[in-house]
Amino acid sequence: MDKNSKIAFLGLGSMGAPMARRIAAAGYPLTVWNRSPGRANGFADVADPPADAVQDADVVVTMLADPAAVREVVASFTAKLKPGAVLIEASTIGPAALREVADLLPDEVKLIDAPVMGSVDRAASGELSLFVGGDADEVMPLLEVFGSVNRTGAVGTGAALKLVMINAVVNGVALIGEALALADALGLPEEQVKRAMAASPLAGIAGRAFAEGVYFPVRLAAKDVALAADAAELPIASAIHDRLTAYPDAATEDIGQIVKYFRA
């Protein structure tokens, strides 16, 4: 693909909006769509409905909240996809839902799964990590606009690896929260515990739990853990999902903030 390739980006949520802005900054012709039109403010070419956004697009990127949203939106525009177009599914929906998306597409449209790891700050700076399944050679220049590309194999393997990785991260952050709750019960100073964690094998996950200026909402973290628990028997993940959804006020806060709810 070249810089004249027309891109349609569907889904301007907390992650999608900065990703779409990076496409625009890279110089690609870009059309965007979002369910809530206000999120599209600042973009030059805004279409509605999604079918209008994808018409004549060489590449369509979907970055939506959950499997139901992806299925609904993709089903609404498949008839308008031009032969030879590429659909890059960047949402976190898991391999089962991705197969359902594949079944919706015409034979002459290529599907690539490219879910991302990273928070809003990394989306804005182009430092996401992408797990890319499928024959993505022709769209690599676009994918690299978002960050580092990890080629995982056949279509669906990116979606699968993303579930593995995000499940480990979210579960780890939740366990840090419980560790701090235990430390509180034992009367240990918070800073002493944090220093010990930083000097231990827990350093990376503790760093994410206590990070500032990042944003991955608890409601999406819970959705991702639920997808993992649906894919395999994961009693720990299922228990953590119950804990994450037990605090409605935390739903729109960053996953690291779940620590304060567990401690309370």
PDB file of C-alpha atoms in Angstrom:
ATOM      1  CA  MET A   1       0.000   0.000   0.000  1.00  0.00           C
ATOM      2  CA  ASP A   2       1.072   3.606  -0.489  1.00  0.00           C
ATOM      3  CA  LYS A   3       0.121   6.955   1.020  1.00  0.00           C
ATOM      4  CA  ASN A   4      -2.750   7.232  -1.477  1.00  0.00           C
ATOM      5  CA  SER A   5      -4.470   4.173  -0.022  1.00  0.00           C
ATOM      6  CA  LYS A   6      -7.857   5.161   1.391  1.00  0.00           C
ATOM      7  CA  ILE A   7      -8.394   4.194   5.023  1.00  0.00           C
ATOM      8  CA  ALA A   8     -11.674   3.919   6.919  1.00  0.00           C
ATOM      9  CA  PHE A   9     -11.408   3.835  10.709  1.00  0.00           C
ATOM     10  CA  LEU A  10     -14.473   2.751  12.662  1.00  0.00           C
ATOM     11  CA  GLY A  11     -14.574   3.292  16.412  1.00  0.00           C
ATOM     12  CA  LEU A  12     -13.201   6.437  18.059  1.00  0.00           C
ATOM     13  CA  GLY A  13     -13.157   5.378  21.674  1.00  0.00           C
ATOM     14  CA  SER A  14     -10.328   6.043  24.113  1.00  0.00           C
ATOM     15  CA  MET A  15      -7.943   3.895  22.037  1.00  0.00           C
ATOM     16  CA  GLY A  16      -9.458   4.317  18.575  1.00  0.00           C
ATOM     17  CA  ALA A  17      -9.349   8.108  18.471  1.00  0.00           C
ATOM     18  CA  PRO A  18      -5.581   8.456  18.994  1.00  0.00           C
ATOM     19  CA  MET A  19      -4.948   5.572  16.586  1.00  0.00           C
ATOM     20  CA  ALA A  20      -7.039   7.293  13.917  1.00  0.00           C
ATOM     21  CA  ARG A  21      -5.223  10.565  14.536  1.00  0.00           C
ATOM     22  CA  ARG A  22      -1.927   8.807  13.890  1.00  0.00           C
ATOM     23  CA  ILE A  23      -3.241   7.617  10.514  1.00  0.00           C
ATOM     24  CA  ALA A  24      -4.233  11.158   9.607  1.00  0.00           C
ATOM     25  CA  ALA A  25      -0.861  12.504  10.754  1.00  0.00           C
ATOM     26  CA  ALA A  26       0.893   9.914   8.587  1.00  0.00           C
ATOM     27  CA  GLY A  27      -0.795  11.410   5.530  1.00  0.00           C
ATOM     28  CA  TYR A  28      -3.253   8.687   4.527  1.00  0.00           C
ATOM     29  CA  PRO A  29      -6.663   9.720   3.154  1.00  0.00           C
ATOM     30  CA  LEU A  30      -8.877   8.918   6.153  1.00  0.00           C
ATOM     31  CA  THR A  31     -12.608   8.609   6.722  1.00  0.00           C
ATOM     32  CA  VAL A  32     -13.862   7.932  10.244  1.00  0.00           C
ATOM     33  CA  TRP A  33     -17.081   6.790  11.862  1.00  0.00           C
ATOM     34  CA  ASN A  34     -18.174   6.560  15.471  1.00  0.00           C
ATOM     35  CA  ARG A  35     -21.487   5.614  17.042  1.00  0.00           C
ATOM     36  CA  SER A  36     -21.440   8.831  19.078  1.00  0.00           C
ATOM     37  CA  PRO A  37     -20.780  11.558  16.480  1.00  0.00           C
ATOM     38  CA  GLY A  38     -19.215  13.935  18.987  1.00  0.00           C
ATOM     39  CA  ARG A  39     -16.170  11.697  19.242  1.00  0.00           C
ATOM     40  CA  ALA A  40     -15.372  12.485  15.602  1.00  0.00           C
ATOM     41  CA  ASN A  41     -14.802  16.180  16.231  1.00  0.00           C
ATOM     42  CA  GLY A  42     -11.474  17.256  14.762  1.00  0.00           C
ATOM     43  CA  PHE A  43     -11.450  14.732  11.925  1.00  0.00           C
ATOM     44  CA  ALA A  44     -11.766  16.126   8.420  1.00  0.00           C
ATOM     45  CA  ASP A  45     -13.841  13.385   6.799  1.00  0.00           C
ATOM     46  CA  VAL A  46     -16.606  11.903   8.953  1.00  0.00           C
ATOM     47  CA  ALA A  47     -19.181   9.479   7.523  1.00  0.00           C
ATOM     48  CA  ASP A  48     -22.383   7.995   8.813  1.00  0.00           C
ATOM     49  CA  PRO A  49     -23.492   5.190   8.646  1.00  0.00           C
ATOM     50  CA  PRO A  50     -20.471   2.829   8.653  1.00  0.00           C
ATOM     51  CA  ALA A  51     -21.298   1.635   5.135  1.00  0.00           C
ATOM     52  CA  ASP A  52     -20.655   5.141   3.837  1.00  0.00           C
ATOM     53  CA  ALA A  53     -17.303   5.241   5.618  1.00  0.00           C
ATOM     54  CA  VAL A  54     -16.012   2.029   4.051  1.00  0.00           C
ATOM     55  CA  GLN A  55     -17.203   2.680   0.506  1.00  0.00           C
ATOM     56  CA  ASP A  56     -14.145   2.900  -1.767  1.00  0.00           C
ATOM     57  CA  ALA A  57     -11.777   2.241   1.169  1.00  0.00           C
ATOM     58  CA  ASP A  58      -8.708   0.143   0.463  1.00  0.00           C
ATOM     59  CA  VAL A  59      -8.297  -0.690   4.156  1.00  0.00           C
ATOM     60  CA  VAL A  60     -10.920  -0.690   6.919  1.00  0.00           C
ATOM     61  CA  VAL A  61      -9.871  -0.716  10.577  1.00  0.00           C
ATOM     62  CA  THR A  62     -12.388  -1.625  13.276  1.00  0.00           C
ATOM     63  CA  MET A  63     -11.617  -0.649  16.885  1.00  0.00           C
ATOM     64  CA  LEU A  64     -14.810  -1.340  18.812  1.00  0.00           C
ATOM     65  CA  ALA A  65     -15.806  -2.227  22.347  1.00  0.00           C
ATOM     66  CA  ASP A  66     -16.783  -5.888  22.212  1.00  0.00           C
ATOM     67  CA  PRO A  67     -17.733  -8.828  19.965  1.00  0.00           C
ATOM     68  CA  ALA A  68     -21.374  -7.753  19.662  1.00  0.00           C
ATOM     69  CA  ALA A  69     -20.396  -4.281  18.463  1.00  0.00           C
ATOM     70  CA  VAL A  70     -17.937  -5.681  15.943  1.00  0.00           C
ATOM     71  CA  ARG A  71     -20.444  -8.169  14.531  1.00  0.00           C
ATOM     72  CA  GLU A  72     -23.137  -5.494  14.252  1.00  0.00           C
ATOM     73  CA  VAL A  73     -20.937  -2.900  12.576  1.00  0.00           C
ATOM     74  CA  VAL A  74     -19.221  -5.310  10.182  1.00  0.00           C
ATOM     75  CA  ALA A  75     -22.559  -6.809   9.140  1.00  0.00           C
ATOM     76  CA  SER A  76     -23.791  -3.293   8.339  1.00  0.00           C
ATOM     77  CA  PHE A  77     -21.064  -2.537   5.814  1.00  0.00           C
ATOM     78  CA  THR A  78     -19.985  -5.787   4.131  1.00  0.00           C
ATOM     79  CA  ALA A  79     -22.067  -5.098   1.033  1.00  0.00           C
ATOM     80  CA  LYS A  80     -20.177  -1.829   0.472  1.00  0.00           C
ATOM     81  CA  LEU A  81     -16.659  -3.268   0.687  1.00  0.00           C
ATOM     82  CA  LYS A  82     -14.865  -3.141  -2.622  1.00  0.00           C
ATOM     83  CA  PRO A  83     -13.160  -6.281  -3.989  1.00  0.00           C
ATOM     84  CA  GLY A  84      -9.601  -6.528  -2.743  1.00  0.00           C
ATOM     85  CA  ALA A  85     -10.225  -4.460   0.381  1.00  0.00           C
ATOM     86  CA  VAL A  86      -8.552  -5.421   3.656  1.00  0.00           C
ATOM     87  CA  LEU A  87     -10.349  -5.467   7.006  1.00  0.00           C
ATOM     88  CA  ILE A  88      -8.036  -5.025   9.988  1.00  0.00           C
ATOM     89  CA  GLU A  89      -9.909  -6.053  13.124  1.00  0.00           C
ATOM     90  CA  ALA A  90      -8.040  -4.342  15.979  1.00  0.00           C
ATOM     91  CA  SER A  91     -10.595  -4.794  18.755  1.00  0.00           C
ATOM     92  CA  THR A  92     -10.167  -7.377  21.505  1.00  0.00           C
ATOM     93  CA  ILE A  93     -12.847  -9.946  20.694  1.00  0.00           C
ATOM     94  CA  GLY A  94     -11.065 -13.311  20.774  1.00  0.00           C
ATOM     95  CA  PRO A  95     -10.695 -15.914  18.017  1.00  0.00           C
ATOM     96  CA  ALA A  96     -14.250 -17.291  18.233  1.00  0.00           C
ATOM     97  CA  ALA A  97     -15.834 -13.926  17.470  1.00  0.00           C
ATOM     98  CA  LEU A  98     -13.209 -13.267  14.810  1.00  0.00           C
ATOM     99  CA  ARG A  99     -14.329 -16.421  13.004  1.00  0.00           C
ATOM    100  CA  GLU A 100     -17.872 -15.050  13.016  1.00  0.00           C
ATOM    101  CA  VAL A 101     -16.580 -11.836  11.477  1.00  0.00           C
ATOM    102  CA  ALA A 102     -14.762 -13.836   8.808  1.00  0.00           C
ATOM    103  CA  ASP A 103     -18.010 -15.559   7.894  1.00  0.00           C
ATOM    104  CA  LEU A 104     -19.622 -12.161   7.250  1.00  0.00           C
ATOM    105  CA  LEU A 105     -17.053 -11.051   4.700  1.00  0.00           C
ATOM    106  CA  PRO A 106     -17.168 -11.535   0.921  1.00  0.00           C
ATOM    107  CA  ASP A 107     -14.543 -13.929  -0.441  1.00  0.00           C
ATOM    108  CA  GLU A 108     -12.641 -11.133  -2.148  1.00  0.00           C
ATOM    109  CA  VAL A 109     -12.052  -9.232   1.142  1.00  0.00           C
ATOM    110  CA  LYS A 110      -9.003 -10.106   3.243  1.00  0.00           C
ATOM    111  CA  LEU A 111      -9.262 -10.282   7.044  1.00  0.00           C
ATOM    112  CA  ILE A 112      -6.363  -9.527   9.366  1.00  0.00           C
ATOM    113  CA  ASP A 113      -6.595  -9.571  13.147  1.00  0.00           C
ATOM    114  CA  ALA A 114      -4.418  -6.981  14.874  1.00  0.00           C
ATOM    115  CA  PRO A 115      -5.501  -6.432  18.487  1.00  0.00           C
ATOM    116  CA  VAL A 116      -3.282  -4.074  20.420  1.00  0.00           C
ATOM    117  CA  MET A 117      -1.632  -4.019  23.836  1.00  0.00           C
ATOM    118  CA  GLY A 118      -1.009  -0.688  25.511  1.00  0.00           C
ATOM    119  CA  SER A 119      -2.859   2.205  27.034  1.00  0.00           C
ATOM    120  CA  VAL A 120      -4.138   5.497  25.680  1.00  0.00           C
ATOM    121  CA  ASP A 121      -0.787   7.255  26.106  1.00  0.00           C
ATOM    122  CA  ARG A 122       0.942   4.619  23.982  1.00  0.00           C
ATOM    123  CA  ALA A 123      -1.776   4.784  21.351  1.00  0.00           C
ATOM    124  CA  ALA A 124      -1.129   8.512  21.017  1.00  0.00           C
ATOM    125  CA  SER A 125       2.640   8.102  20.772  1.00  0.00           C
ATOM    126  CA  GLY A 126       2.590   5.134  18.392  1.00  0.00           C
ATOM    127  CA  GLU A 127       4.059   2.724  20.921  1.00  0.00           C
ATOM    128  CA  LEU A 128       1.380   0.049  21.002  1.00  0.00           C
ATOM    129  CA  SER A 129       2.229  -3.615  20.605  1.00  0.00           C
ATOM    130  CA  LEU A 130       0.186  -5.338  17.893  1.00  0.00           C
ATOM    131  CA  PHE A 131      -0.486  -9.073  17.659  1.00  0.00           C
ATOM    132  CA  VAL A 132      -1.086  -9.601  13.959  1.00  0.00           C
ATOM    133  CA  GLY A 133      -2.589 -12.750  12.482  1.00  0.00           C
ATOM    134  CA  GLY A 134      -2.936 -13.323   8.750  1.00  0.00           C
ATOM    135  CA  ASP A 135      -1.215 -12.200   5.568  1.00  0.00           C
ATOM    136  CA  ALA A 136      -0.438  -8.627   6.576  1.00  0.00           C
ATOM    137  CA  ASP A 137       2.494  -7.886   4.273  1.00  0.00           C
ATOM    138  CA  GLU A 138       0.667  -5.280   2.201  1.00  0.00           C
ATOM    139  CA  VAL A 139      -0.612  -3.322   5.210  1.00  0.00           C
ATOM    140  CA  MET A 140       2.559  -3.365   7.300  1.00  0.00           C
ATOM    141  CA  PRO A 141       3.265   0.348   6.675  1.00  0.00           C
ATOM    142  CA  LEU A 142      -0.124   1.180   8.187  1.00  0.00           C
ATOM    143  CA  LEU A 143       0.220  -1.211  11.121  1.00  0.00           C
ATOM    144  CA  GLU A 144       3.630   0.218  11.980  1.00  0.00           C
ATOM    145  CA  VAL A 145       2.015   3.649  12.395  1.00  0.00           C
ATOM    146  CA  PHE A 146       0.474   2.259  15.602  1.00  0.00           C
ATOM    147  CA  GLY A 147       3.586   0.653  17.090  1.00  0.00           C
ATOM    148  CA  SER A 148       5.579  -2.572  17.021  1.00  0.00           C
ATOM    149  CA  VAL A 149       4.142  -5.471  15.015  1.00  0.00           C
ATOM    150  CA  ASN A 150       4.355  -9.050  16.277  1.00  0.00           C
ATOM    151  CA  ARG A 151       3.409 -11.483  13.520  1.00  0.00           C
ATOM    152  CA  THR A 152       1.650 -14.444  15.156  1.00  0.00           C
ATOM    153  CA  GLY A 153       0.718 -16.726  12.241  1.00  0.00           C
ATOM    154  CA  ALA A 154      -2.644 -17.501  10.692  1.00  0.00           C
ATOM    155  CA  VAL A 155      -5.755 -15.365  11.014  1.00  0.00           C
ATOM    156  CA  GLY A 156      -7.064 -15.657  14.570  1.00  0.00           C
ATOM    157  CA  THR A 157      -3.712 -16.207  16.264  1.00  0.00           C
ATOM    158  CA  GLY A 158      -3.338 -12.524  17.029  1.00  0.00           C
ATOM    159  CA  ALA A 159      -6.763 -12.457  18.664  1.00  0.00           C
ATOM    160  CA  ALA A 160      -5.849 -15.549  20.662  1.00  0.00           C
ATOM    161  CA  LEU A 161      -2.498 -14.250  21.888  1.00  0.00           C
ATOM    162  CA  LYS A 162      -4.067 -10.939  22.888  1.00  0.00           C
ATOM    163  CA  LEU A 163      -6.507 -12.790  25.150  1.00  0.00           C
ATOM    164  CA  VAL A 164      -3.637 -14.679  26.778  1.00  0.00           C
ATOM    165  CA  MET A 165      -1.603 -11.543  27.377  1.00  0.00           C
ATOM    166  CA  ILE A 166      -4.375  -9.247  28.582  1.00  0.00           C
ATOM    167  CA  ASN A 167      -5.745 -11.947  30.880  1.00  0.00           C
ATOM    168  CA  ALA A 168      -2.326 -12.249  32.521  1.00  0.00           C
ATOM    169  CA  VAL A 169      -1.985  -8.475  32.921  1.00  0.00           C
ATOM    170  CA  VAL A 170      -5.476  -7.850  34.316  1.00  0.00           C
ATOM    171  CA  ASN A 171      -5.293 -10.810  36.677  1.00  0.00           C
ATOM    172  CA  GLY A 172      -1.868  -9.644  37.803  1.00  0.00           C
ATOM    173  CA  VAL A 173      -3.092  -6.125  38.573  1.00  0.00           C
ATOM    174  CA  ALA A 174      -5.994  -7.572  40.556  1.00  0.00           C
ATOM    175  CA  LEU A 175      -3.609  -9.744  42.564  1.00  0.00           C
ATOM    176  CA  ILE A 176      -1.455  -6.705  43.321  1.00  0.00           C
ATOM    177  CA  GLY A 177      -4.619  -5.125  44.712  1.00  0.00           C
ATOM    178  CA  GLU A 178      -5.217  -8.081  46.988  1.00  0.00           C
ATOM    179  CA  ALA A 179      -1.572  -8.085  48.056  1.00  0.00           C
ATOM    180  CA  LEU A 180      -1.922  -4.446  49.128  1.00  0.00           C
ATOM    181  CA  ALA A 181      -5.128  -5.309  50.982  1.00  0.00           C
ATOM    182  CA  LEU A 182      -3.218  -8.037  52.814  1.00  0.00           C
ATOM    183  CA  ALA A 183      -0.385  -5.632  53.597  1.00  0.00           C
ATOM    184  CA  ASP A 184      -2.927  -3.189  55.045  1.00  0.00           C
ATOM    185  CA  ALA A 185      -4.380  -5.924  57.226  1.00  0.00           C
ATOM    186  CA  LEU A 186      -0.892  -6.793  58.481  1.00  0.00           C
ATOM    187  CA  GLY A 187      -0.025  -3.199  59.210  1.00  0.00           C
ATOM    188  CA  LEU A 188       2.769  -2.817  56.653  1.00  0.00           C
ATOM    189  CA  PRO A 189       3.557   0.655  55.277  1.00  0.00           C
ATOM    190  CA  GLU A 190       2.465   1.066  51.657  1.00  0.00           C
ATOM    191  CA  GLU A 191       5.793   2.454  50.462  1.00  0.00           C
ATOM    192  CA  GLN A 192       7.700  -0.459  52.009  1.00  0.00           C
ATOM    193  CA  VAL A 193       5.499  -2.931  50.148  1.00  0.00           C
ATOM    194  CA  LYS A 194       5.832  -1.030  46.874  1.00  0.00           C
ATOM    195  CA  ARG A 195       9.637  -0.955  47.167  1.00  0.00           C
ATOM    196  CA  ALA A 196       9.703  -4.685  47.817  1.00  0.00           C
ATOM    197  CA  MET A 197       7.483  -5.340  44.804  1.00  0.00           C
ATOM    198  CA  ALA A 198       9.657  -3.118  42.584  1.00  0.00           C
ATOM    199  CA  ALA A 199      12.702  -5.195  43.492  1.00  0.00           C
ATOM    200  CA  SER A 200      10.965  -8.516  42.870  1.00  0.00           C
ATOM    201  CA  PRO A 201       9.665 -10.545  39.904  1.00  0.00           C
ATOM    202  CA  LEU A 202       6.422  -8.592  40.411  1.00  0.00           C
ATOM    203  CA  ALA A 203       8.050  -5.343  39.286  1.00  0.00           C
ATOM    204  CA  GLY A 204       6.465  -5.120  35.841  1.00  0.00           C
ATOM    205  CA  ILE A 205       2.904  -5.864  36.858  1.00  0.00           C
ATOM    206  CA  ALA A 206       3.201  -3.730  40.008  1.00  0.00           C
ATOM    207  CA  GLY A 207       4.428  -0.885  37.814  1.00  0.00           C
ATOM    208  CA  ARG A 208       1.267  -1.154  35.731  1.00  0.00           C
ATOM    209  CA  ALA A 209      -0.930  -1.294  38.823  1.00  0.00           C
ATOM    210  CA  PHE A 210       0.554   1.930  40.173  1.00  0.00           C
ATOM    211  CA  ALA A 211       1.087   3.728  36.851  1.00  0.00           C
ATOM    212  CA  GLU A 212      -0.198   7.264  36.387  1.00  0.00           C
ATOM    213  CA  GLY A 213      -1.293   8.951  33.185  1.00  0.00           C
ATOM    214  CA  VAL A 214      -2.505   5.711  31.567  1.00  0.00           C
ATOM    215  CA  TYR A 215      -6.027   4.559  30.856  1.00  0.00           C
ATOM    216  CA  PHE A 216      -7.550   1.140  30.263  1.00  0.00           C
ATOM    217  CA  PRO A 217     -11.028   1.119  31.835  1.00  0.00           C
ATOM    218  CA  VAL A 218     -12.046  -1.577  34.274  1.00  0.00           C
ATOM    219  CA  ARG A 219     -15.194  -2.324  32.243  1.00  0.00           C
ATOM    220  CA  LEU A 220     -13.091  -3.324  29.207  1.00  0.00           C
ATOM    221  CA  ALA A 221     -10.651  -5.238  31.383  1.00  0.00           C
ATOM    222  CA  ALA A 222     -13.573  -7.217  32.801  1.00  0.00           C
ATOM    223  CA  LYS A 223     -14.861  -7.864  29.272  1.00  0.00           C
ATOM    224  CA  ASP A 224     -11.465  -9.220  28.212  1.00  0.00           C
ATOM    225  CA  VAL A 225     -11.232 -11.509  31.253  1.00  0.00           C
ATOM    226  CA  ALA A 226     -14.742 -12.795  30.503  1.00  0.00           C
ATOM    227  CA  LEU A 227     -13.703 -13.626  26.936  1.00  0.00           C
ATOM    228  CA  ALA A 228     -10.738 -15.588  28.277  1.00  0.00           C
ATOM    229  CA  ALA A 229     -12.896 -17.442  30.799  1.00  0.00           C
ATOM    230  CA  ASP A 230     -15.323 -18.356  28.015  1.00  0.00           C
ATOM    231  CA  ALA A 231     -12.485 -19.842  25.967  1.00  0.00           C
ATOM    232  CA  ALA A 232     -11.101 -22.159  28.653  1.00  0.00           C
ATOM    233  CA  GLU A 233     -11.729 -23.332  32.201  1.00  0.00           C
ATOM    234  CA  LEU A 234     -10.038 -20.547  34.164  1.00  0.00           C
ATOM    235  CA  PRO A 235     -11.254 -20.473  37.766  1.00  0.00           C
ATOM    236  CA  ILE A 236      -8.861 -17.696  38.795  1.00  0.00           C
ATOM    237  CA  ALA A 237      -9.931 -15.497  35.879  1.00  0.00           C
ATOM    238  CA  SER A 238     -13.584 -16.171  36.649  1.00  0.00           C
ATOM    239  CA  ALA A 239     -13.101 -15.152  40.266  1.00  0.00           C
ATOM    240  CA  ILE A 240     -11.240 -12.004  39.245  1.00  0.00           C
ATOM    241  CA  HIS A 241     -14.004 -11.122  36.795  1.00  0.00           C
ATOM    242  CA  ASP A 242     -16.471 -11.294  39.676  1.00  0.00           C
ATOM    243  CA  ARG A 243     -14.260  -8.952  41.713  1.00  0.00           C
ATOM    244  CA  LEU A 244     -13.813  -6.476  38.852  1.00  0.00           C
ATOM    245  CA  THR A 245     -17.548  -6.240  38.274  1.00  0.00           C
ATOM    246  CA  ALA A 246     -18.354  -5.936  41.980  1.00  0.00           C
ATOM    247  CA  TYR A 247     -17.487  -2.211  41.974  1.00  0.00           C
ATOM    248  CA  PRO A 248     -19.758  -0.342  39.526  1.00  0.00           C
ATOM    249  CA  ASP A 249     -18.119   2.983  40.372  1.00  0.00           C
ATOM    250  CA  ALA A 250     -14.806   1.624  39.094  1.00  0.00           C
ATOM    251  CA  ALA A 251     -16.121   0.718  35.627  1.00  0.00           C
ATOM    252  CA  THR A 252     -14.785   3.797  33.855  1.00  0.00           C
ATOM    253  CA  GLU A 253     -11.572   4.128  35.870  1.00  0.00           C
ATOM    254  CA  ASP A 254      -8.195   2.777  34.819  1.00  0.00           C
ATOM    255  CA  ILE A 255      -7.581  -0.858  35.754  1.00  0.00           C
ATOM    256  CA  GLY A 256      -4.845   0.218  38.161  1.00  0.00           C
ATOM    257  CA  GLN A 257      -7.457   2.008  40.237  1.00  0.00           C
ATOM    258  CA  ILE A 258      -9.051  -1.332  41.140  1.00  0.00           C
ATOM    259  CA  VAL A 259      -6.306  -1.556  43.774  1.00  0.00           C
ATOM    260  CA  LYS A 260      -7.940   1.169  45.864  1.00  0.00           C
ATOM    261  CA  TYR A 261     -11.299  -0.593  45.704  1.00  0.00           C
ATOM    262  CA  PHE A 262      -9.792  -3.886  46.844  1.00  0.00           C
ATOM    263  CA  ARG A 263      -8.015  -2.114  49.700  1.00  0.00           C
ATOM    264  CA  ALA A 264     -11.170  -0.319  50.782  1.00  0.00           C
TER     265      ALA A 264
END
